[in-house]
Amino acid sequence: MTAEEKRLEEDRTRKAYWRRWGPYLAERQWGTVREDYSSYGTAWDYFPHDHARSRAYRWGEDGIAGISDNHQRLCFAIALWNGSDPIVKERLFGLSGPEGNHGEDVKEYYFYLDNTPSHAYMKYLYKYPQKAFPYTQLVQENQRRGYRDPEFELVDTGVFDNNEYFDVFVEYAKASDEDILIQITVVNQGNETKNLHILPTLWFRNTWSWEENAKKPILRKSQSNVIDAFHPTLGQRCLYCENAKTLLFTENETNYERLFGIKNYSPYVKDGINDCIVNNQTEAVNPEQIGTKAAADYELTIGAGETQILRLRLTDNTELLEPFGTDFEVIFHQRKQEADEFYQRISPGNFSEDDRNVQRQAFASLLWTKQYYHYVVEDWLNGDPNQPPPERQYQRNQEWMHLYNDDIISMPDKWEFPWFAAWDLAFHTIPLARIDPDFAKRQLDRLTREWYMHPNGQIPAYEWHFSDVNPPVHAWGTWRVYQIEQEVYGRGDTDFLERVFQKLLLNFTWWVNRKDNNGNNVFQGGFLGLDNIGIFDRSYELPTGGHIDQSDGTSWMGMYCLNMLAMALELAKNNPTYEDIASKFFEHFLYIADGMNHIGETNIHLWDDTDQFFYDVLHLPHGARHHLKVRSMVGLVPLFAVETLEQNTLERFPGFRQRFEWFINNRPNLQKNIACLEIPGIGARRLLAIVNPEKLKSILQRMLDETEFLSPYGIRSVSKYHADHPYIFEIDGQPYRVDYEPAESTSGMFGGNSNWRGPVWFPMNYLIIESLQKLYRYLGDEFKVECPTRSGQFMNLTEVATELSHRLMRIFLKNGTNHRPVHGGNYLFQTDPHWRDLILFYEYFHGDNGAGLGANHQTGWTGLVASLIRNCNS
């Protein structure tokens, strides 16, 4: 057991609380739903970036390279000022949804270089320009551009020309669970000597302004370079600041005078340190050196190419005699070495240096994007005792009054998506389970707890609209996390499995009752996360009237059934009651699989015999039905509904086997259009799948065609066929169309900030790979397909899965010219030695050249590349 695993064991057994402190600050709290108290739900306008430095947050805090305790009472982050910016750089800047030509968009360069699950070692890099930060230029140029134009990025402004920037590395090493060593390393990459203020900042989240009689914490100077911190529930801490000559104190309170023209309660407000540094307003900070926000001001002069190091220590030991003695360097060295040992243990295979670099940054990014997420809908809607009641004309999420979020949650992206997204989170847990199964399990456990899940069984989607419908992948995530923990750590947590399974029964019932309108086991689930993939926004009333039977919605439910079946059989090993429940999900799957191919008495099925592909079916009010013949990921999702049954499973559970065989003998109509249940495959396995071998070959012929779905970098979300043959559906003279769009969306649907009309998306590709591997377990080496189509090269399904894995990994790894496709045409990332090995894990990827697109720090589900690298090298 490595030192890191011992720390996790101590945390699990409550001998030490290693997870109390971690990278739990958001990277954007402004512009979020939680901070929106506007009349009409205009979150971006109500709390813009310009307010953030002056206005106290209600529900959370943000910062650069920051940490906090697990309830975000005390926070630490860095702030910077280069002498030219109009404001101190306390938080990452980006465009709001309405400002960006492709929606919200962070305009900074920062990188998560290393992290361990206990956060005993963490490393972060921020690249800070030496010229004035081009806030106005970024906003104006992006607003000028349209959907068909690329985004205007920070590097495009020229602020990094001639290497005129600082590399700011922030590292943390824990001496104990309550003793955190901090090292800030600044490198002047330019050719001239430059001045820089670095302001390591300590502050309390404002919890006292909202409730009556709330106790206020306090920061105060105790020695020349020490900030004492006392909180009523967190207790005593202190921040030692080596060689700090100036400590600045103010209050984490709103500057009402600046924002609203109202007199402040105190002369010391949230932006007091900013005003002191930038405007030399010394009266803006408290001369008594007391408050709830404080910073050590290090004014550095750094020569060209020079490196300078600052050291701090945040600890509960308020009587350290030598906080920066020889142990400081020893501990840092030891924690780095232990991190290396831990990741070698996790991925012991024959990895290249580049493989390990990409995987290590993927794991680090997943761990850095943990966030304290606090949102109590009832309190948010009603307002706080010490504040005026909100006048809400638009009552967002009012049907979720029970929701009470106060947890550390894995975020898709702490700037662009600083809120949990239910189906994203299920994918996050897969690579997380390999390095920290306890945290992965907690994520899935939380989403199904009664203070998250709606009483009707619905899982909350995301804060902008909790009632939206995401694909039901939580059973899959739960089952896979359970399996991964067994594989890597040799333990199967059946308590976790059973606890989540019981809640998923409620969620499954919600799906059946709400989304199968006609009782045909064919589902109308809404947009299901696939923004822009169809000709209509499936979340709203159709312009034609009627409804859509969804190929993907129905297939997701088939997958859901099989995941629940697999879990029920596992639980039946210790509790025979689950054998009956497994039988129930087996039966339900058969009906759903039949529904995919035979809907009631109609002659329009989701499977189109002419094209040999699955499509959505549009039902019009007068009874007509039409295939919506978009060749998209919608037609590939049926592959996900697959499971194999081992022969020894059938032998172990005679009741289940009896029911299984009864259906084979007495309901032959339910198996005629699906994968064969009766004929044993490799190892006498039985196959449960929507797609039988004949249909599988037809689907794979299209999927593996490089002129259709198969990109050099994975499976496209829409076939390239539609580049020359757009799908057009006309209603009352109004054309609705889908083209192949390999890069950014040219449609405003869902705000234009996401695109499923051609790019490669990691989560869907990952499920395709897993499905092919399951099918191989039944079909074996004899079942081969041409890959790529028309290449003359035939592969079995596990070989196809490996080929797809390598294509996805190729996005991030260096190619023959030492370029990484993910970086696209960004010359700095492709050529500069200080940039080219830094990895950004984007939301999705160009369907033809692999360039990263969308949210550039969405490591959440793109972090699955860490699992692919491990699987392909083990």
CSV table of N, CA, C and O in Angstrom, one decimal, residues 166-228:
chain,number,residue,atom,x,y,z
A,166,PHE,N,4.3,35.9,-17.1
A,166,PHE,CA,4.8,35.2,-16.0
A,166,PHE,C,4.2,33.8,-15.9
A,166,PHE,O,2.9,33.7,-16.1
A,167,ASP,N,5.0,32.8,-15.7
A,167,ASP,CA,4.5,31.5,-15.3
A,167,ASP,C,4.4,31.5,-13.8
A,167,ASP,O,5.4,31.7,-13.1
A,168,VAL,N,3.2,31.3,-13.2
A,168,VAL,CA,3.0,31.3,-11.8
A,168,VAL,C,2.5,29.9,-11.4
A,168,VAL,O,1.4,29.4,-11.7
A,169,PHE,N,3.4,29.1,-10.7
A,169,PHE,CA,3.1,27.8,-10.3
A,169,PHE,C,2.7,27.9,-8.8
A,169,PHE,O,3.4,28.5,-8.0
A,170,VAL,N,1.6,27.2,-8.5
A,170,VAL,CA,1.2,27.2,-7.1
A,170,VAL,C,1.1,25.7,-6.7
A,170,VAL,O,0.5,24.9,-7.3
A,171,GLU,N,1.9,25.4,-5.6
A,171,GLU,CA,1.9,24.0,-5.1
A,171,GLU,C,1.5,23.9,-3.6
A,171,GLU,O,1.8,24.9,-2.9
A,172,TYR,N,0.9,22.8,-3.3
A,172,TYR,CA,0.5,22.6,-1.9
A,172,TYR,C,1.0,21.2,-1.5
A,172,TYR,O,0.9,20.2,-2.3
A,173,ALA,N,1.5,21.1,-0.3
A,173,ALA,CA,1.9,19.8,0.3
A,173,ALA,C,1.4,19.8,1.7
A,173,ALA,O,1.7,20.7,2.5
A,174,LYS,N,0.7,18.7,2.1
A,174,LYS,CA,0.2,18.6,3.5
A,174,LYS,C,1.2,17.9,4.4
A,174,LYS,O,1.6,16.7,4.1
A,175,ALA,N,1.6,18.6,5.4
A,175,ALA,CA,2.5,17.9,6.4
A,175,ALA,C,1.6,17.0,7.3
A,175,ALA,O,2.0,15.9,7.8
A,176,SER,N,0.3,17.4,7.5
A,176,SER,CA,-0.7,16.6,8.1
A,176,SER,C,-2.0,17.0,7.6
A,176,SER,O,-2.1,17.9,6.7
A,177,ASP,N,-3.1,16.4,8.0
A,177,ASP,CA,-4.4,16.8,7.5
A,177,ASP,C,-4.8,18.2,7.7
A,177,ASP,O,-5.7,18.7,7.1
A,178,GLU,N,-4.1,18.9,8.7
A,178,GLU,CA,-4.5,20.2,9.1
A,178,GLU,C,-3.3,21.2,8.9
A,178,GLU,O,-3.3,22.3,9.4
A,179,ASP,N,-2.2,20.8,8.3
A,179,ASP,CA,-1.0,21.6,8.1
A,179,ASP,C,-0.6,21.6,6.7
A,179,ASP,O,-0.1,20.6,6.1
A,180,ILE,N,-0.8,22.7,6.0
A,180,ILE,CA,-0.7,22.8,4.5
A,180,ILE,C,0.4,23.7,4.2
A,180,ILE,O,0.4,24.9,4.5
A,181,LEU,N,1.4,23.2,3.5
A,181,LEU,CA,2.6,24.0,3.0
A,181,LEU,C,2.2,24.5,1.6
A,181,LEU,O,1.7,23.8,0.8
A,182,ILE,N,2.5,25.8,1.4
A,182,ILE,CA,2.2,26.4,0.1
A,182,ILE,C,3.5,27.0,-0.5
A,182,ILE,O,4.2,27.7,0.2
A,183,GLN,N,3.7,26.7,-1.7
A,183,GLN,CA,4.9,27.3,-2.4
A,183,GLN,C,4.4,27.9,-3.8
A,183,GLN,O,3.8,27.2,-4.6
A,184,ILE,N,4.8,29.2,-4.0
A,184,ILE,CA,4.4,29.9,-5.2
A,184,ILE,C,5.7,30.2,-5.9
A,184,ILE,O,6.6,30.9,-5.4
A,185,THR,N,5.8,29.7,-7.1
A,185,THR,CA,7.0,29.8,-7.9
A,185,THR,C,6.7,30.7,-9.1
A,185,THR,O,5.8,30.3,-9.9
A,186,VAL,N,7.4,31.8,-9.3
A,186,VAL,CA,7.1,32.8,-10.4
A,186,VAL,C,8.3,32.8,-11.3
A,186,VAL,O,9.5,33.0,-10.9
A,187,VAL,N,8.0,32.6,-12.6
A,187,VAL,CA,9.1,32.7,-13.6
A,187,VAL,C,8.7,33.8,-14.6
A,187,VAL,O,7.7,33.8,-15.2
A,188,ASN,N,9.7,34.7,-14.8
A,188,ASN,CA,9.5,35.7,-15.8
A,188,ASN,C,10.0,35.2,-17.1
A,188,ASN,O,11.2,35.0,-17.4
A,189,GLN,N,9.1,34.8,-18.0
A,189,GLN,CA,9.4,34.2,-19.3
A,189,GLN,C,9.8,35.3,-20.4
A,189,GLN,O,10.2,34.9,-21.5
A,190,GLY,N,9.7,36.6,-20.0
A,190,GLY,CA,10.0,37.6,-21.0
A,190,GLY,C,11.5,38.0,-21.0
A,190,GLY,O,12.3,37.4,-20.3
A,191,ASN,N,11.8,39.0,-21.8
A,191,ASN,CA,13.2,39.4,-22.0
A,191,ASN,C,13.5,40.7,-21.2
A,191,ASN,O,14.6,41.2,-21.4
A,192,GLU,N,12.6,41.2,-20.4
A,192,GLU,CA,12.9,42.4,-19.6
A,192,GLU,C,12.6,42.2,-18.1
A,192,GLU,O,11.7,41.3,-17.8
A,193,THR,N,13.2,42.9,-17.3
A,193,THR,CA,12.9,42.9,-15.8
A,193,THR,C,11.5,43.5,-15.6
A,193,THR,O,11.2,44.5,-16.2
A,194,LYS,N,10.7,42.8,-14.8
A,194,LYS,CA,9.3,43.2,-14.6
A,194,LYS,C,9.0,43.2,-13.1
A,194,LYS,O,9.5,42.4,-12.3
A,195,ASN,N,8.1,44.1,-12.7
A,195,ASN,CA,7.6,44.1,-11.3
A,195,ASN,C,6.3,43.3,-11.3
A,195,ASN,O,5.5,43.3,-12.2
A,196,LEU,N,6.0,42.7,-10.2
A,196,LEU,CA,4.8,41.9,-10.0
A,196,LEU,C,4.4,41.9,-8.5
A,196,LEU,O,5.2,41.6,-7.6
A,197,HIS,N,3.1,42.3,-8.2
A,197,HIS,CA,2.6,42.1,-6.9
A,197,HIS,C,1.9,40.7,-6.9
A,197,HIS,O,1.1,40.3,-7.7
A,198,ILE,N,2.3,39.9,-5.9
A,198,ILE,CA,1.6,38.6,-5.6
A,198,ILE,C,1.0,38.8,-4.3
A,198,ILE,O,1.6,39.1,-3.3
A,199,LEU,N,-0.3,38.5,-4.2
A,199,LEU,CA,-1.1,38.7,-3.0
A,199,LEU,C,-1.8,37.4,-2.6
A,199,LEU,O,-2.9,37.1,-2.9
A,200,PRO,N,-1.1,36.5,-1.9
A,200,PRO,CA,-1.7,35.3,-1.3
A,200,PRO,C,-2.8,35.8,-0.4
A,200,PRO,O,-2.5,36.6,0.5
A,201,THR,N,-4.0,35.4,-0.6
A,201,THR,CA,-5.2,35.9,0.1
A,201,THR,C,-5.9,34.9,0.9
A,201,THR,O,-6.2,33.8,0.4
A,202,LEU,N,-6.3,35.3,2.1
A,202,LEU,CA,-7.0,34.4,3.1
A,202,LEU,C,-8.3,35.1,3.4
A,202,LEU,O,-8.3,36.3,3.7
A,203,TRP,N,-9.4,34.4,3.3
A,203,TRP,CA,-10.7,35.1,3.6
A,203,TRP,C,-11.8,34.1,4.1
A,203,TRP,O,-11.7,32.9,3.8
A,204,PHE,N,-12.7,34.6,4.8
A,204,PHE,CA,-13.9,33.8,5.2
A,204,PHE,C,-15.0,34.0,4.2
A,204,PHE,O,-15.3,35.1,3.8
A,205,ARG,N,-15.7,32.9,3.9
A,205,ARG,CA,-16.9,33.1,3.1
A,205,ARG,C,-17.9,33.8,3.9
A,205,ARG,O,-18.1,33.5,5.1
A,206,ASN,N,-18.6,34.7,3.3
A,206,ASN,CA,-19.6,35.6,4.1
A,206,ASN,C,-20.8,34.7,4.4
A,206,ASN,O,-21.6,34.5,3.5
A,207,THR,N,-21.0,34.4,5.6
A,207,THR,CA,-22.2,33.6,6.1
A,207,THR,C,-22.9,34.5,7.1
A,207,THR,O,-24.0,34.1,7.6
A,208,TRP,N,-22.4,35.6,7.5
A,208,TRP,CA,-23.0,36.4,8.6
A,208,TRP,C,-23.9,37.5,8.1
A,208,TRP,O,-24.7,38.0,8.9
A,209,SER,N,-23.9,37.8,6.8
A,209,SER,CA,-24.7,38.9,6.3
A,209,SER,C,-26.2,38.4,6.0
A,209,SER,O,-27.0,39.2,5.7
A,210,TRP,N,-26.4,37.1,6.0
A,210,TRP,CA,-27.7,36.6,5.5
A,210,TRP,C,-28.6,36.2,6.6
A,210,TRP,O,-29.8,36.1,6.4
A,211,GLU,N,-28.1,35.8,7.8
A,211,GLU,CA,-28.9,35.3,8.9
A,211,GLU,C,-28.8,36.1,10.1
A,211,GLU,O,-27.7,36.6,10.4
A,212,GLU,N,-29.8,36.3,10.8
A,212,GLU,CA,-29.8,37.0,12.1
A,212,GLU,C,-29.0,36.3,13.1
A,212,GLU,O,-29.0,35.0,13.2
A,213,ASN,N,-28.3,37.0,13.9
A,213,ASN,CA,-27.5,36.5,15.1
A,213,ASN,C,-26.4,35.5,14.6
A,213,ASN,O,-25.9,34.7,15.5
A,214,ALA,N,-26.0,35.6,13.4
A,214,ALA,CA,-24.9,34.7,12.9
A,214,ALA,C,-23.6,35.2,13.5
A,214,ALA,O,-23.3,36.4,13.5
A,215,LYS,N,-22.8,34.3,14.0
A,215,LYS,CA,-21.5,34.7,14.5
A,215,LYS,C,-20.5,35.0,13.4
A,215,LYS,O,-20.3,34.2,12.5
A,216,LYS,N,-19.8,36.1,13.6
A,216,LYS,CA,-18.8,36.5,12.5
A,216,LYS,C,-17.4,36.0,12.9
A,216,LYS,O,-16.9,36.2,14.0
A,217,PRO,N,-16.7,35.4,11.9
A,217,PRO,CA,-15.3,35.0,12.2
A,217,PRO,C,-14.4,36.2,12.1
A,217,PRO,O,-14.8,37.3,11.8
A,218,ILE,N,-13.1,36.0,12.4
A,218,ILE,CA,-12.2,37.2,12.4
A,218,ILE,C,-10.8,36.8,12.0
A,218,ILE,O,-10.3,35.6,12.3
A,219,LEU,N,-10.2,37.6,11.2
A,219,LEU,CA,-8.8,37.5,10.8
A,219,LEU,C,-8.1,38.7,11.5
A,219,LEU,O,-8.6,39.8,11.5
A,220,ARG,N,-6.8,38.5,12.0
A,220,ARG,CA,-6.1,39.6,12.6
A,220,ARG,C,-4.6,39.3,12.4
A,220,ARG,O,-4.2,38.1,12.3
A,221,LYS,N,-3.8,40.3,12.4
A,221,LYS,CA,-2.4,40.2,12.4
A,221,LYS,C,-1.9,39.8,13.8
A,221,LYS,O,-2.3,40.5,14.8
A,222,SER,N,-1.1,38.8,14.0
A,222,SER,CA,-0.6,38.4,15.3
A,222,SER,C,0.9,38.7,15.4
A,222,SER,O,1.4,39.0,16.5
A,223,GLN,N,1.6,38.5,14.3
A,223,GLN,CA,3.1,38.8,14.3
A,223,GLN,C,3.3,39.5,12.9
A,223,GLN,O,2.4,39.7,12.1
A,224,SER,N,4.6,39.9,12.7
A,224,SER,CA,4.9,40.7,11.5
A,224,SER,C,4.5,39.9,10.2
A,224,SER,O,4.2,40.6,9.2
A,225,ASN,N,4.5,38.6,10.2
A,225,ASN,CA,4.2,37.9,9.0
A,225,ASN,C,3.2,36.8,9.2
A,225,ASN,O,3.3,35.8,8.5
A,226,VAL,N,2.3,36.9,10.2
A,226,VAL,CA,1.3,35.9,10.5
A,226,VAL,C,-0.1,36.5,10.5
A,226,VAL,O,-0.3,37.5,11.2
A,227,ILE,N,-1.0,35.8,9.9
A,227,ILE,CA,-2.4,36.1,9.9
A,227,ILE,C,-3.1,35.0,10.8
A,227,ILE,O,-3.1,33.9,10.4
A,228,ASP,N,-3.7,35.4,11.9
A,228,ASP,CA,-4.5,34.5,12.7
A,228,ASP,C,-5.9,34.5,12.2
A,228,ASP,O,-6.5,35.5,11.8
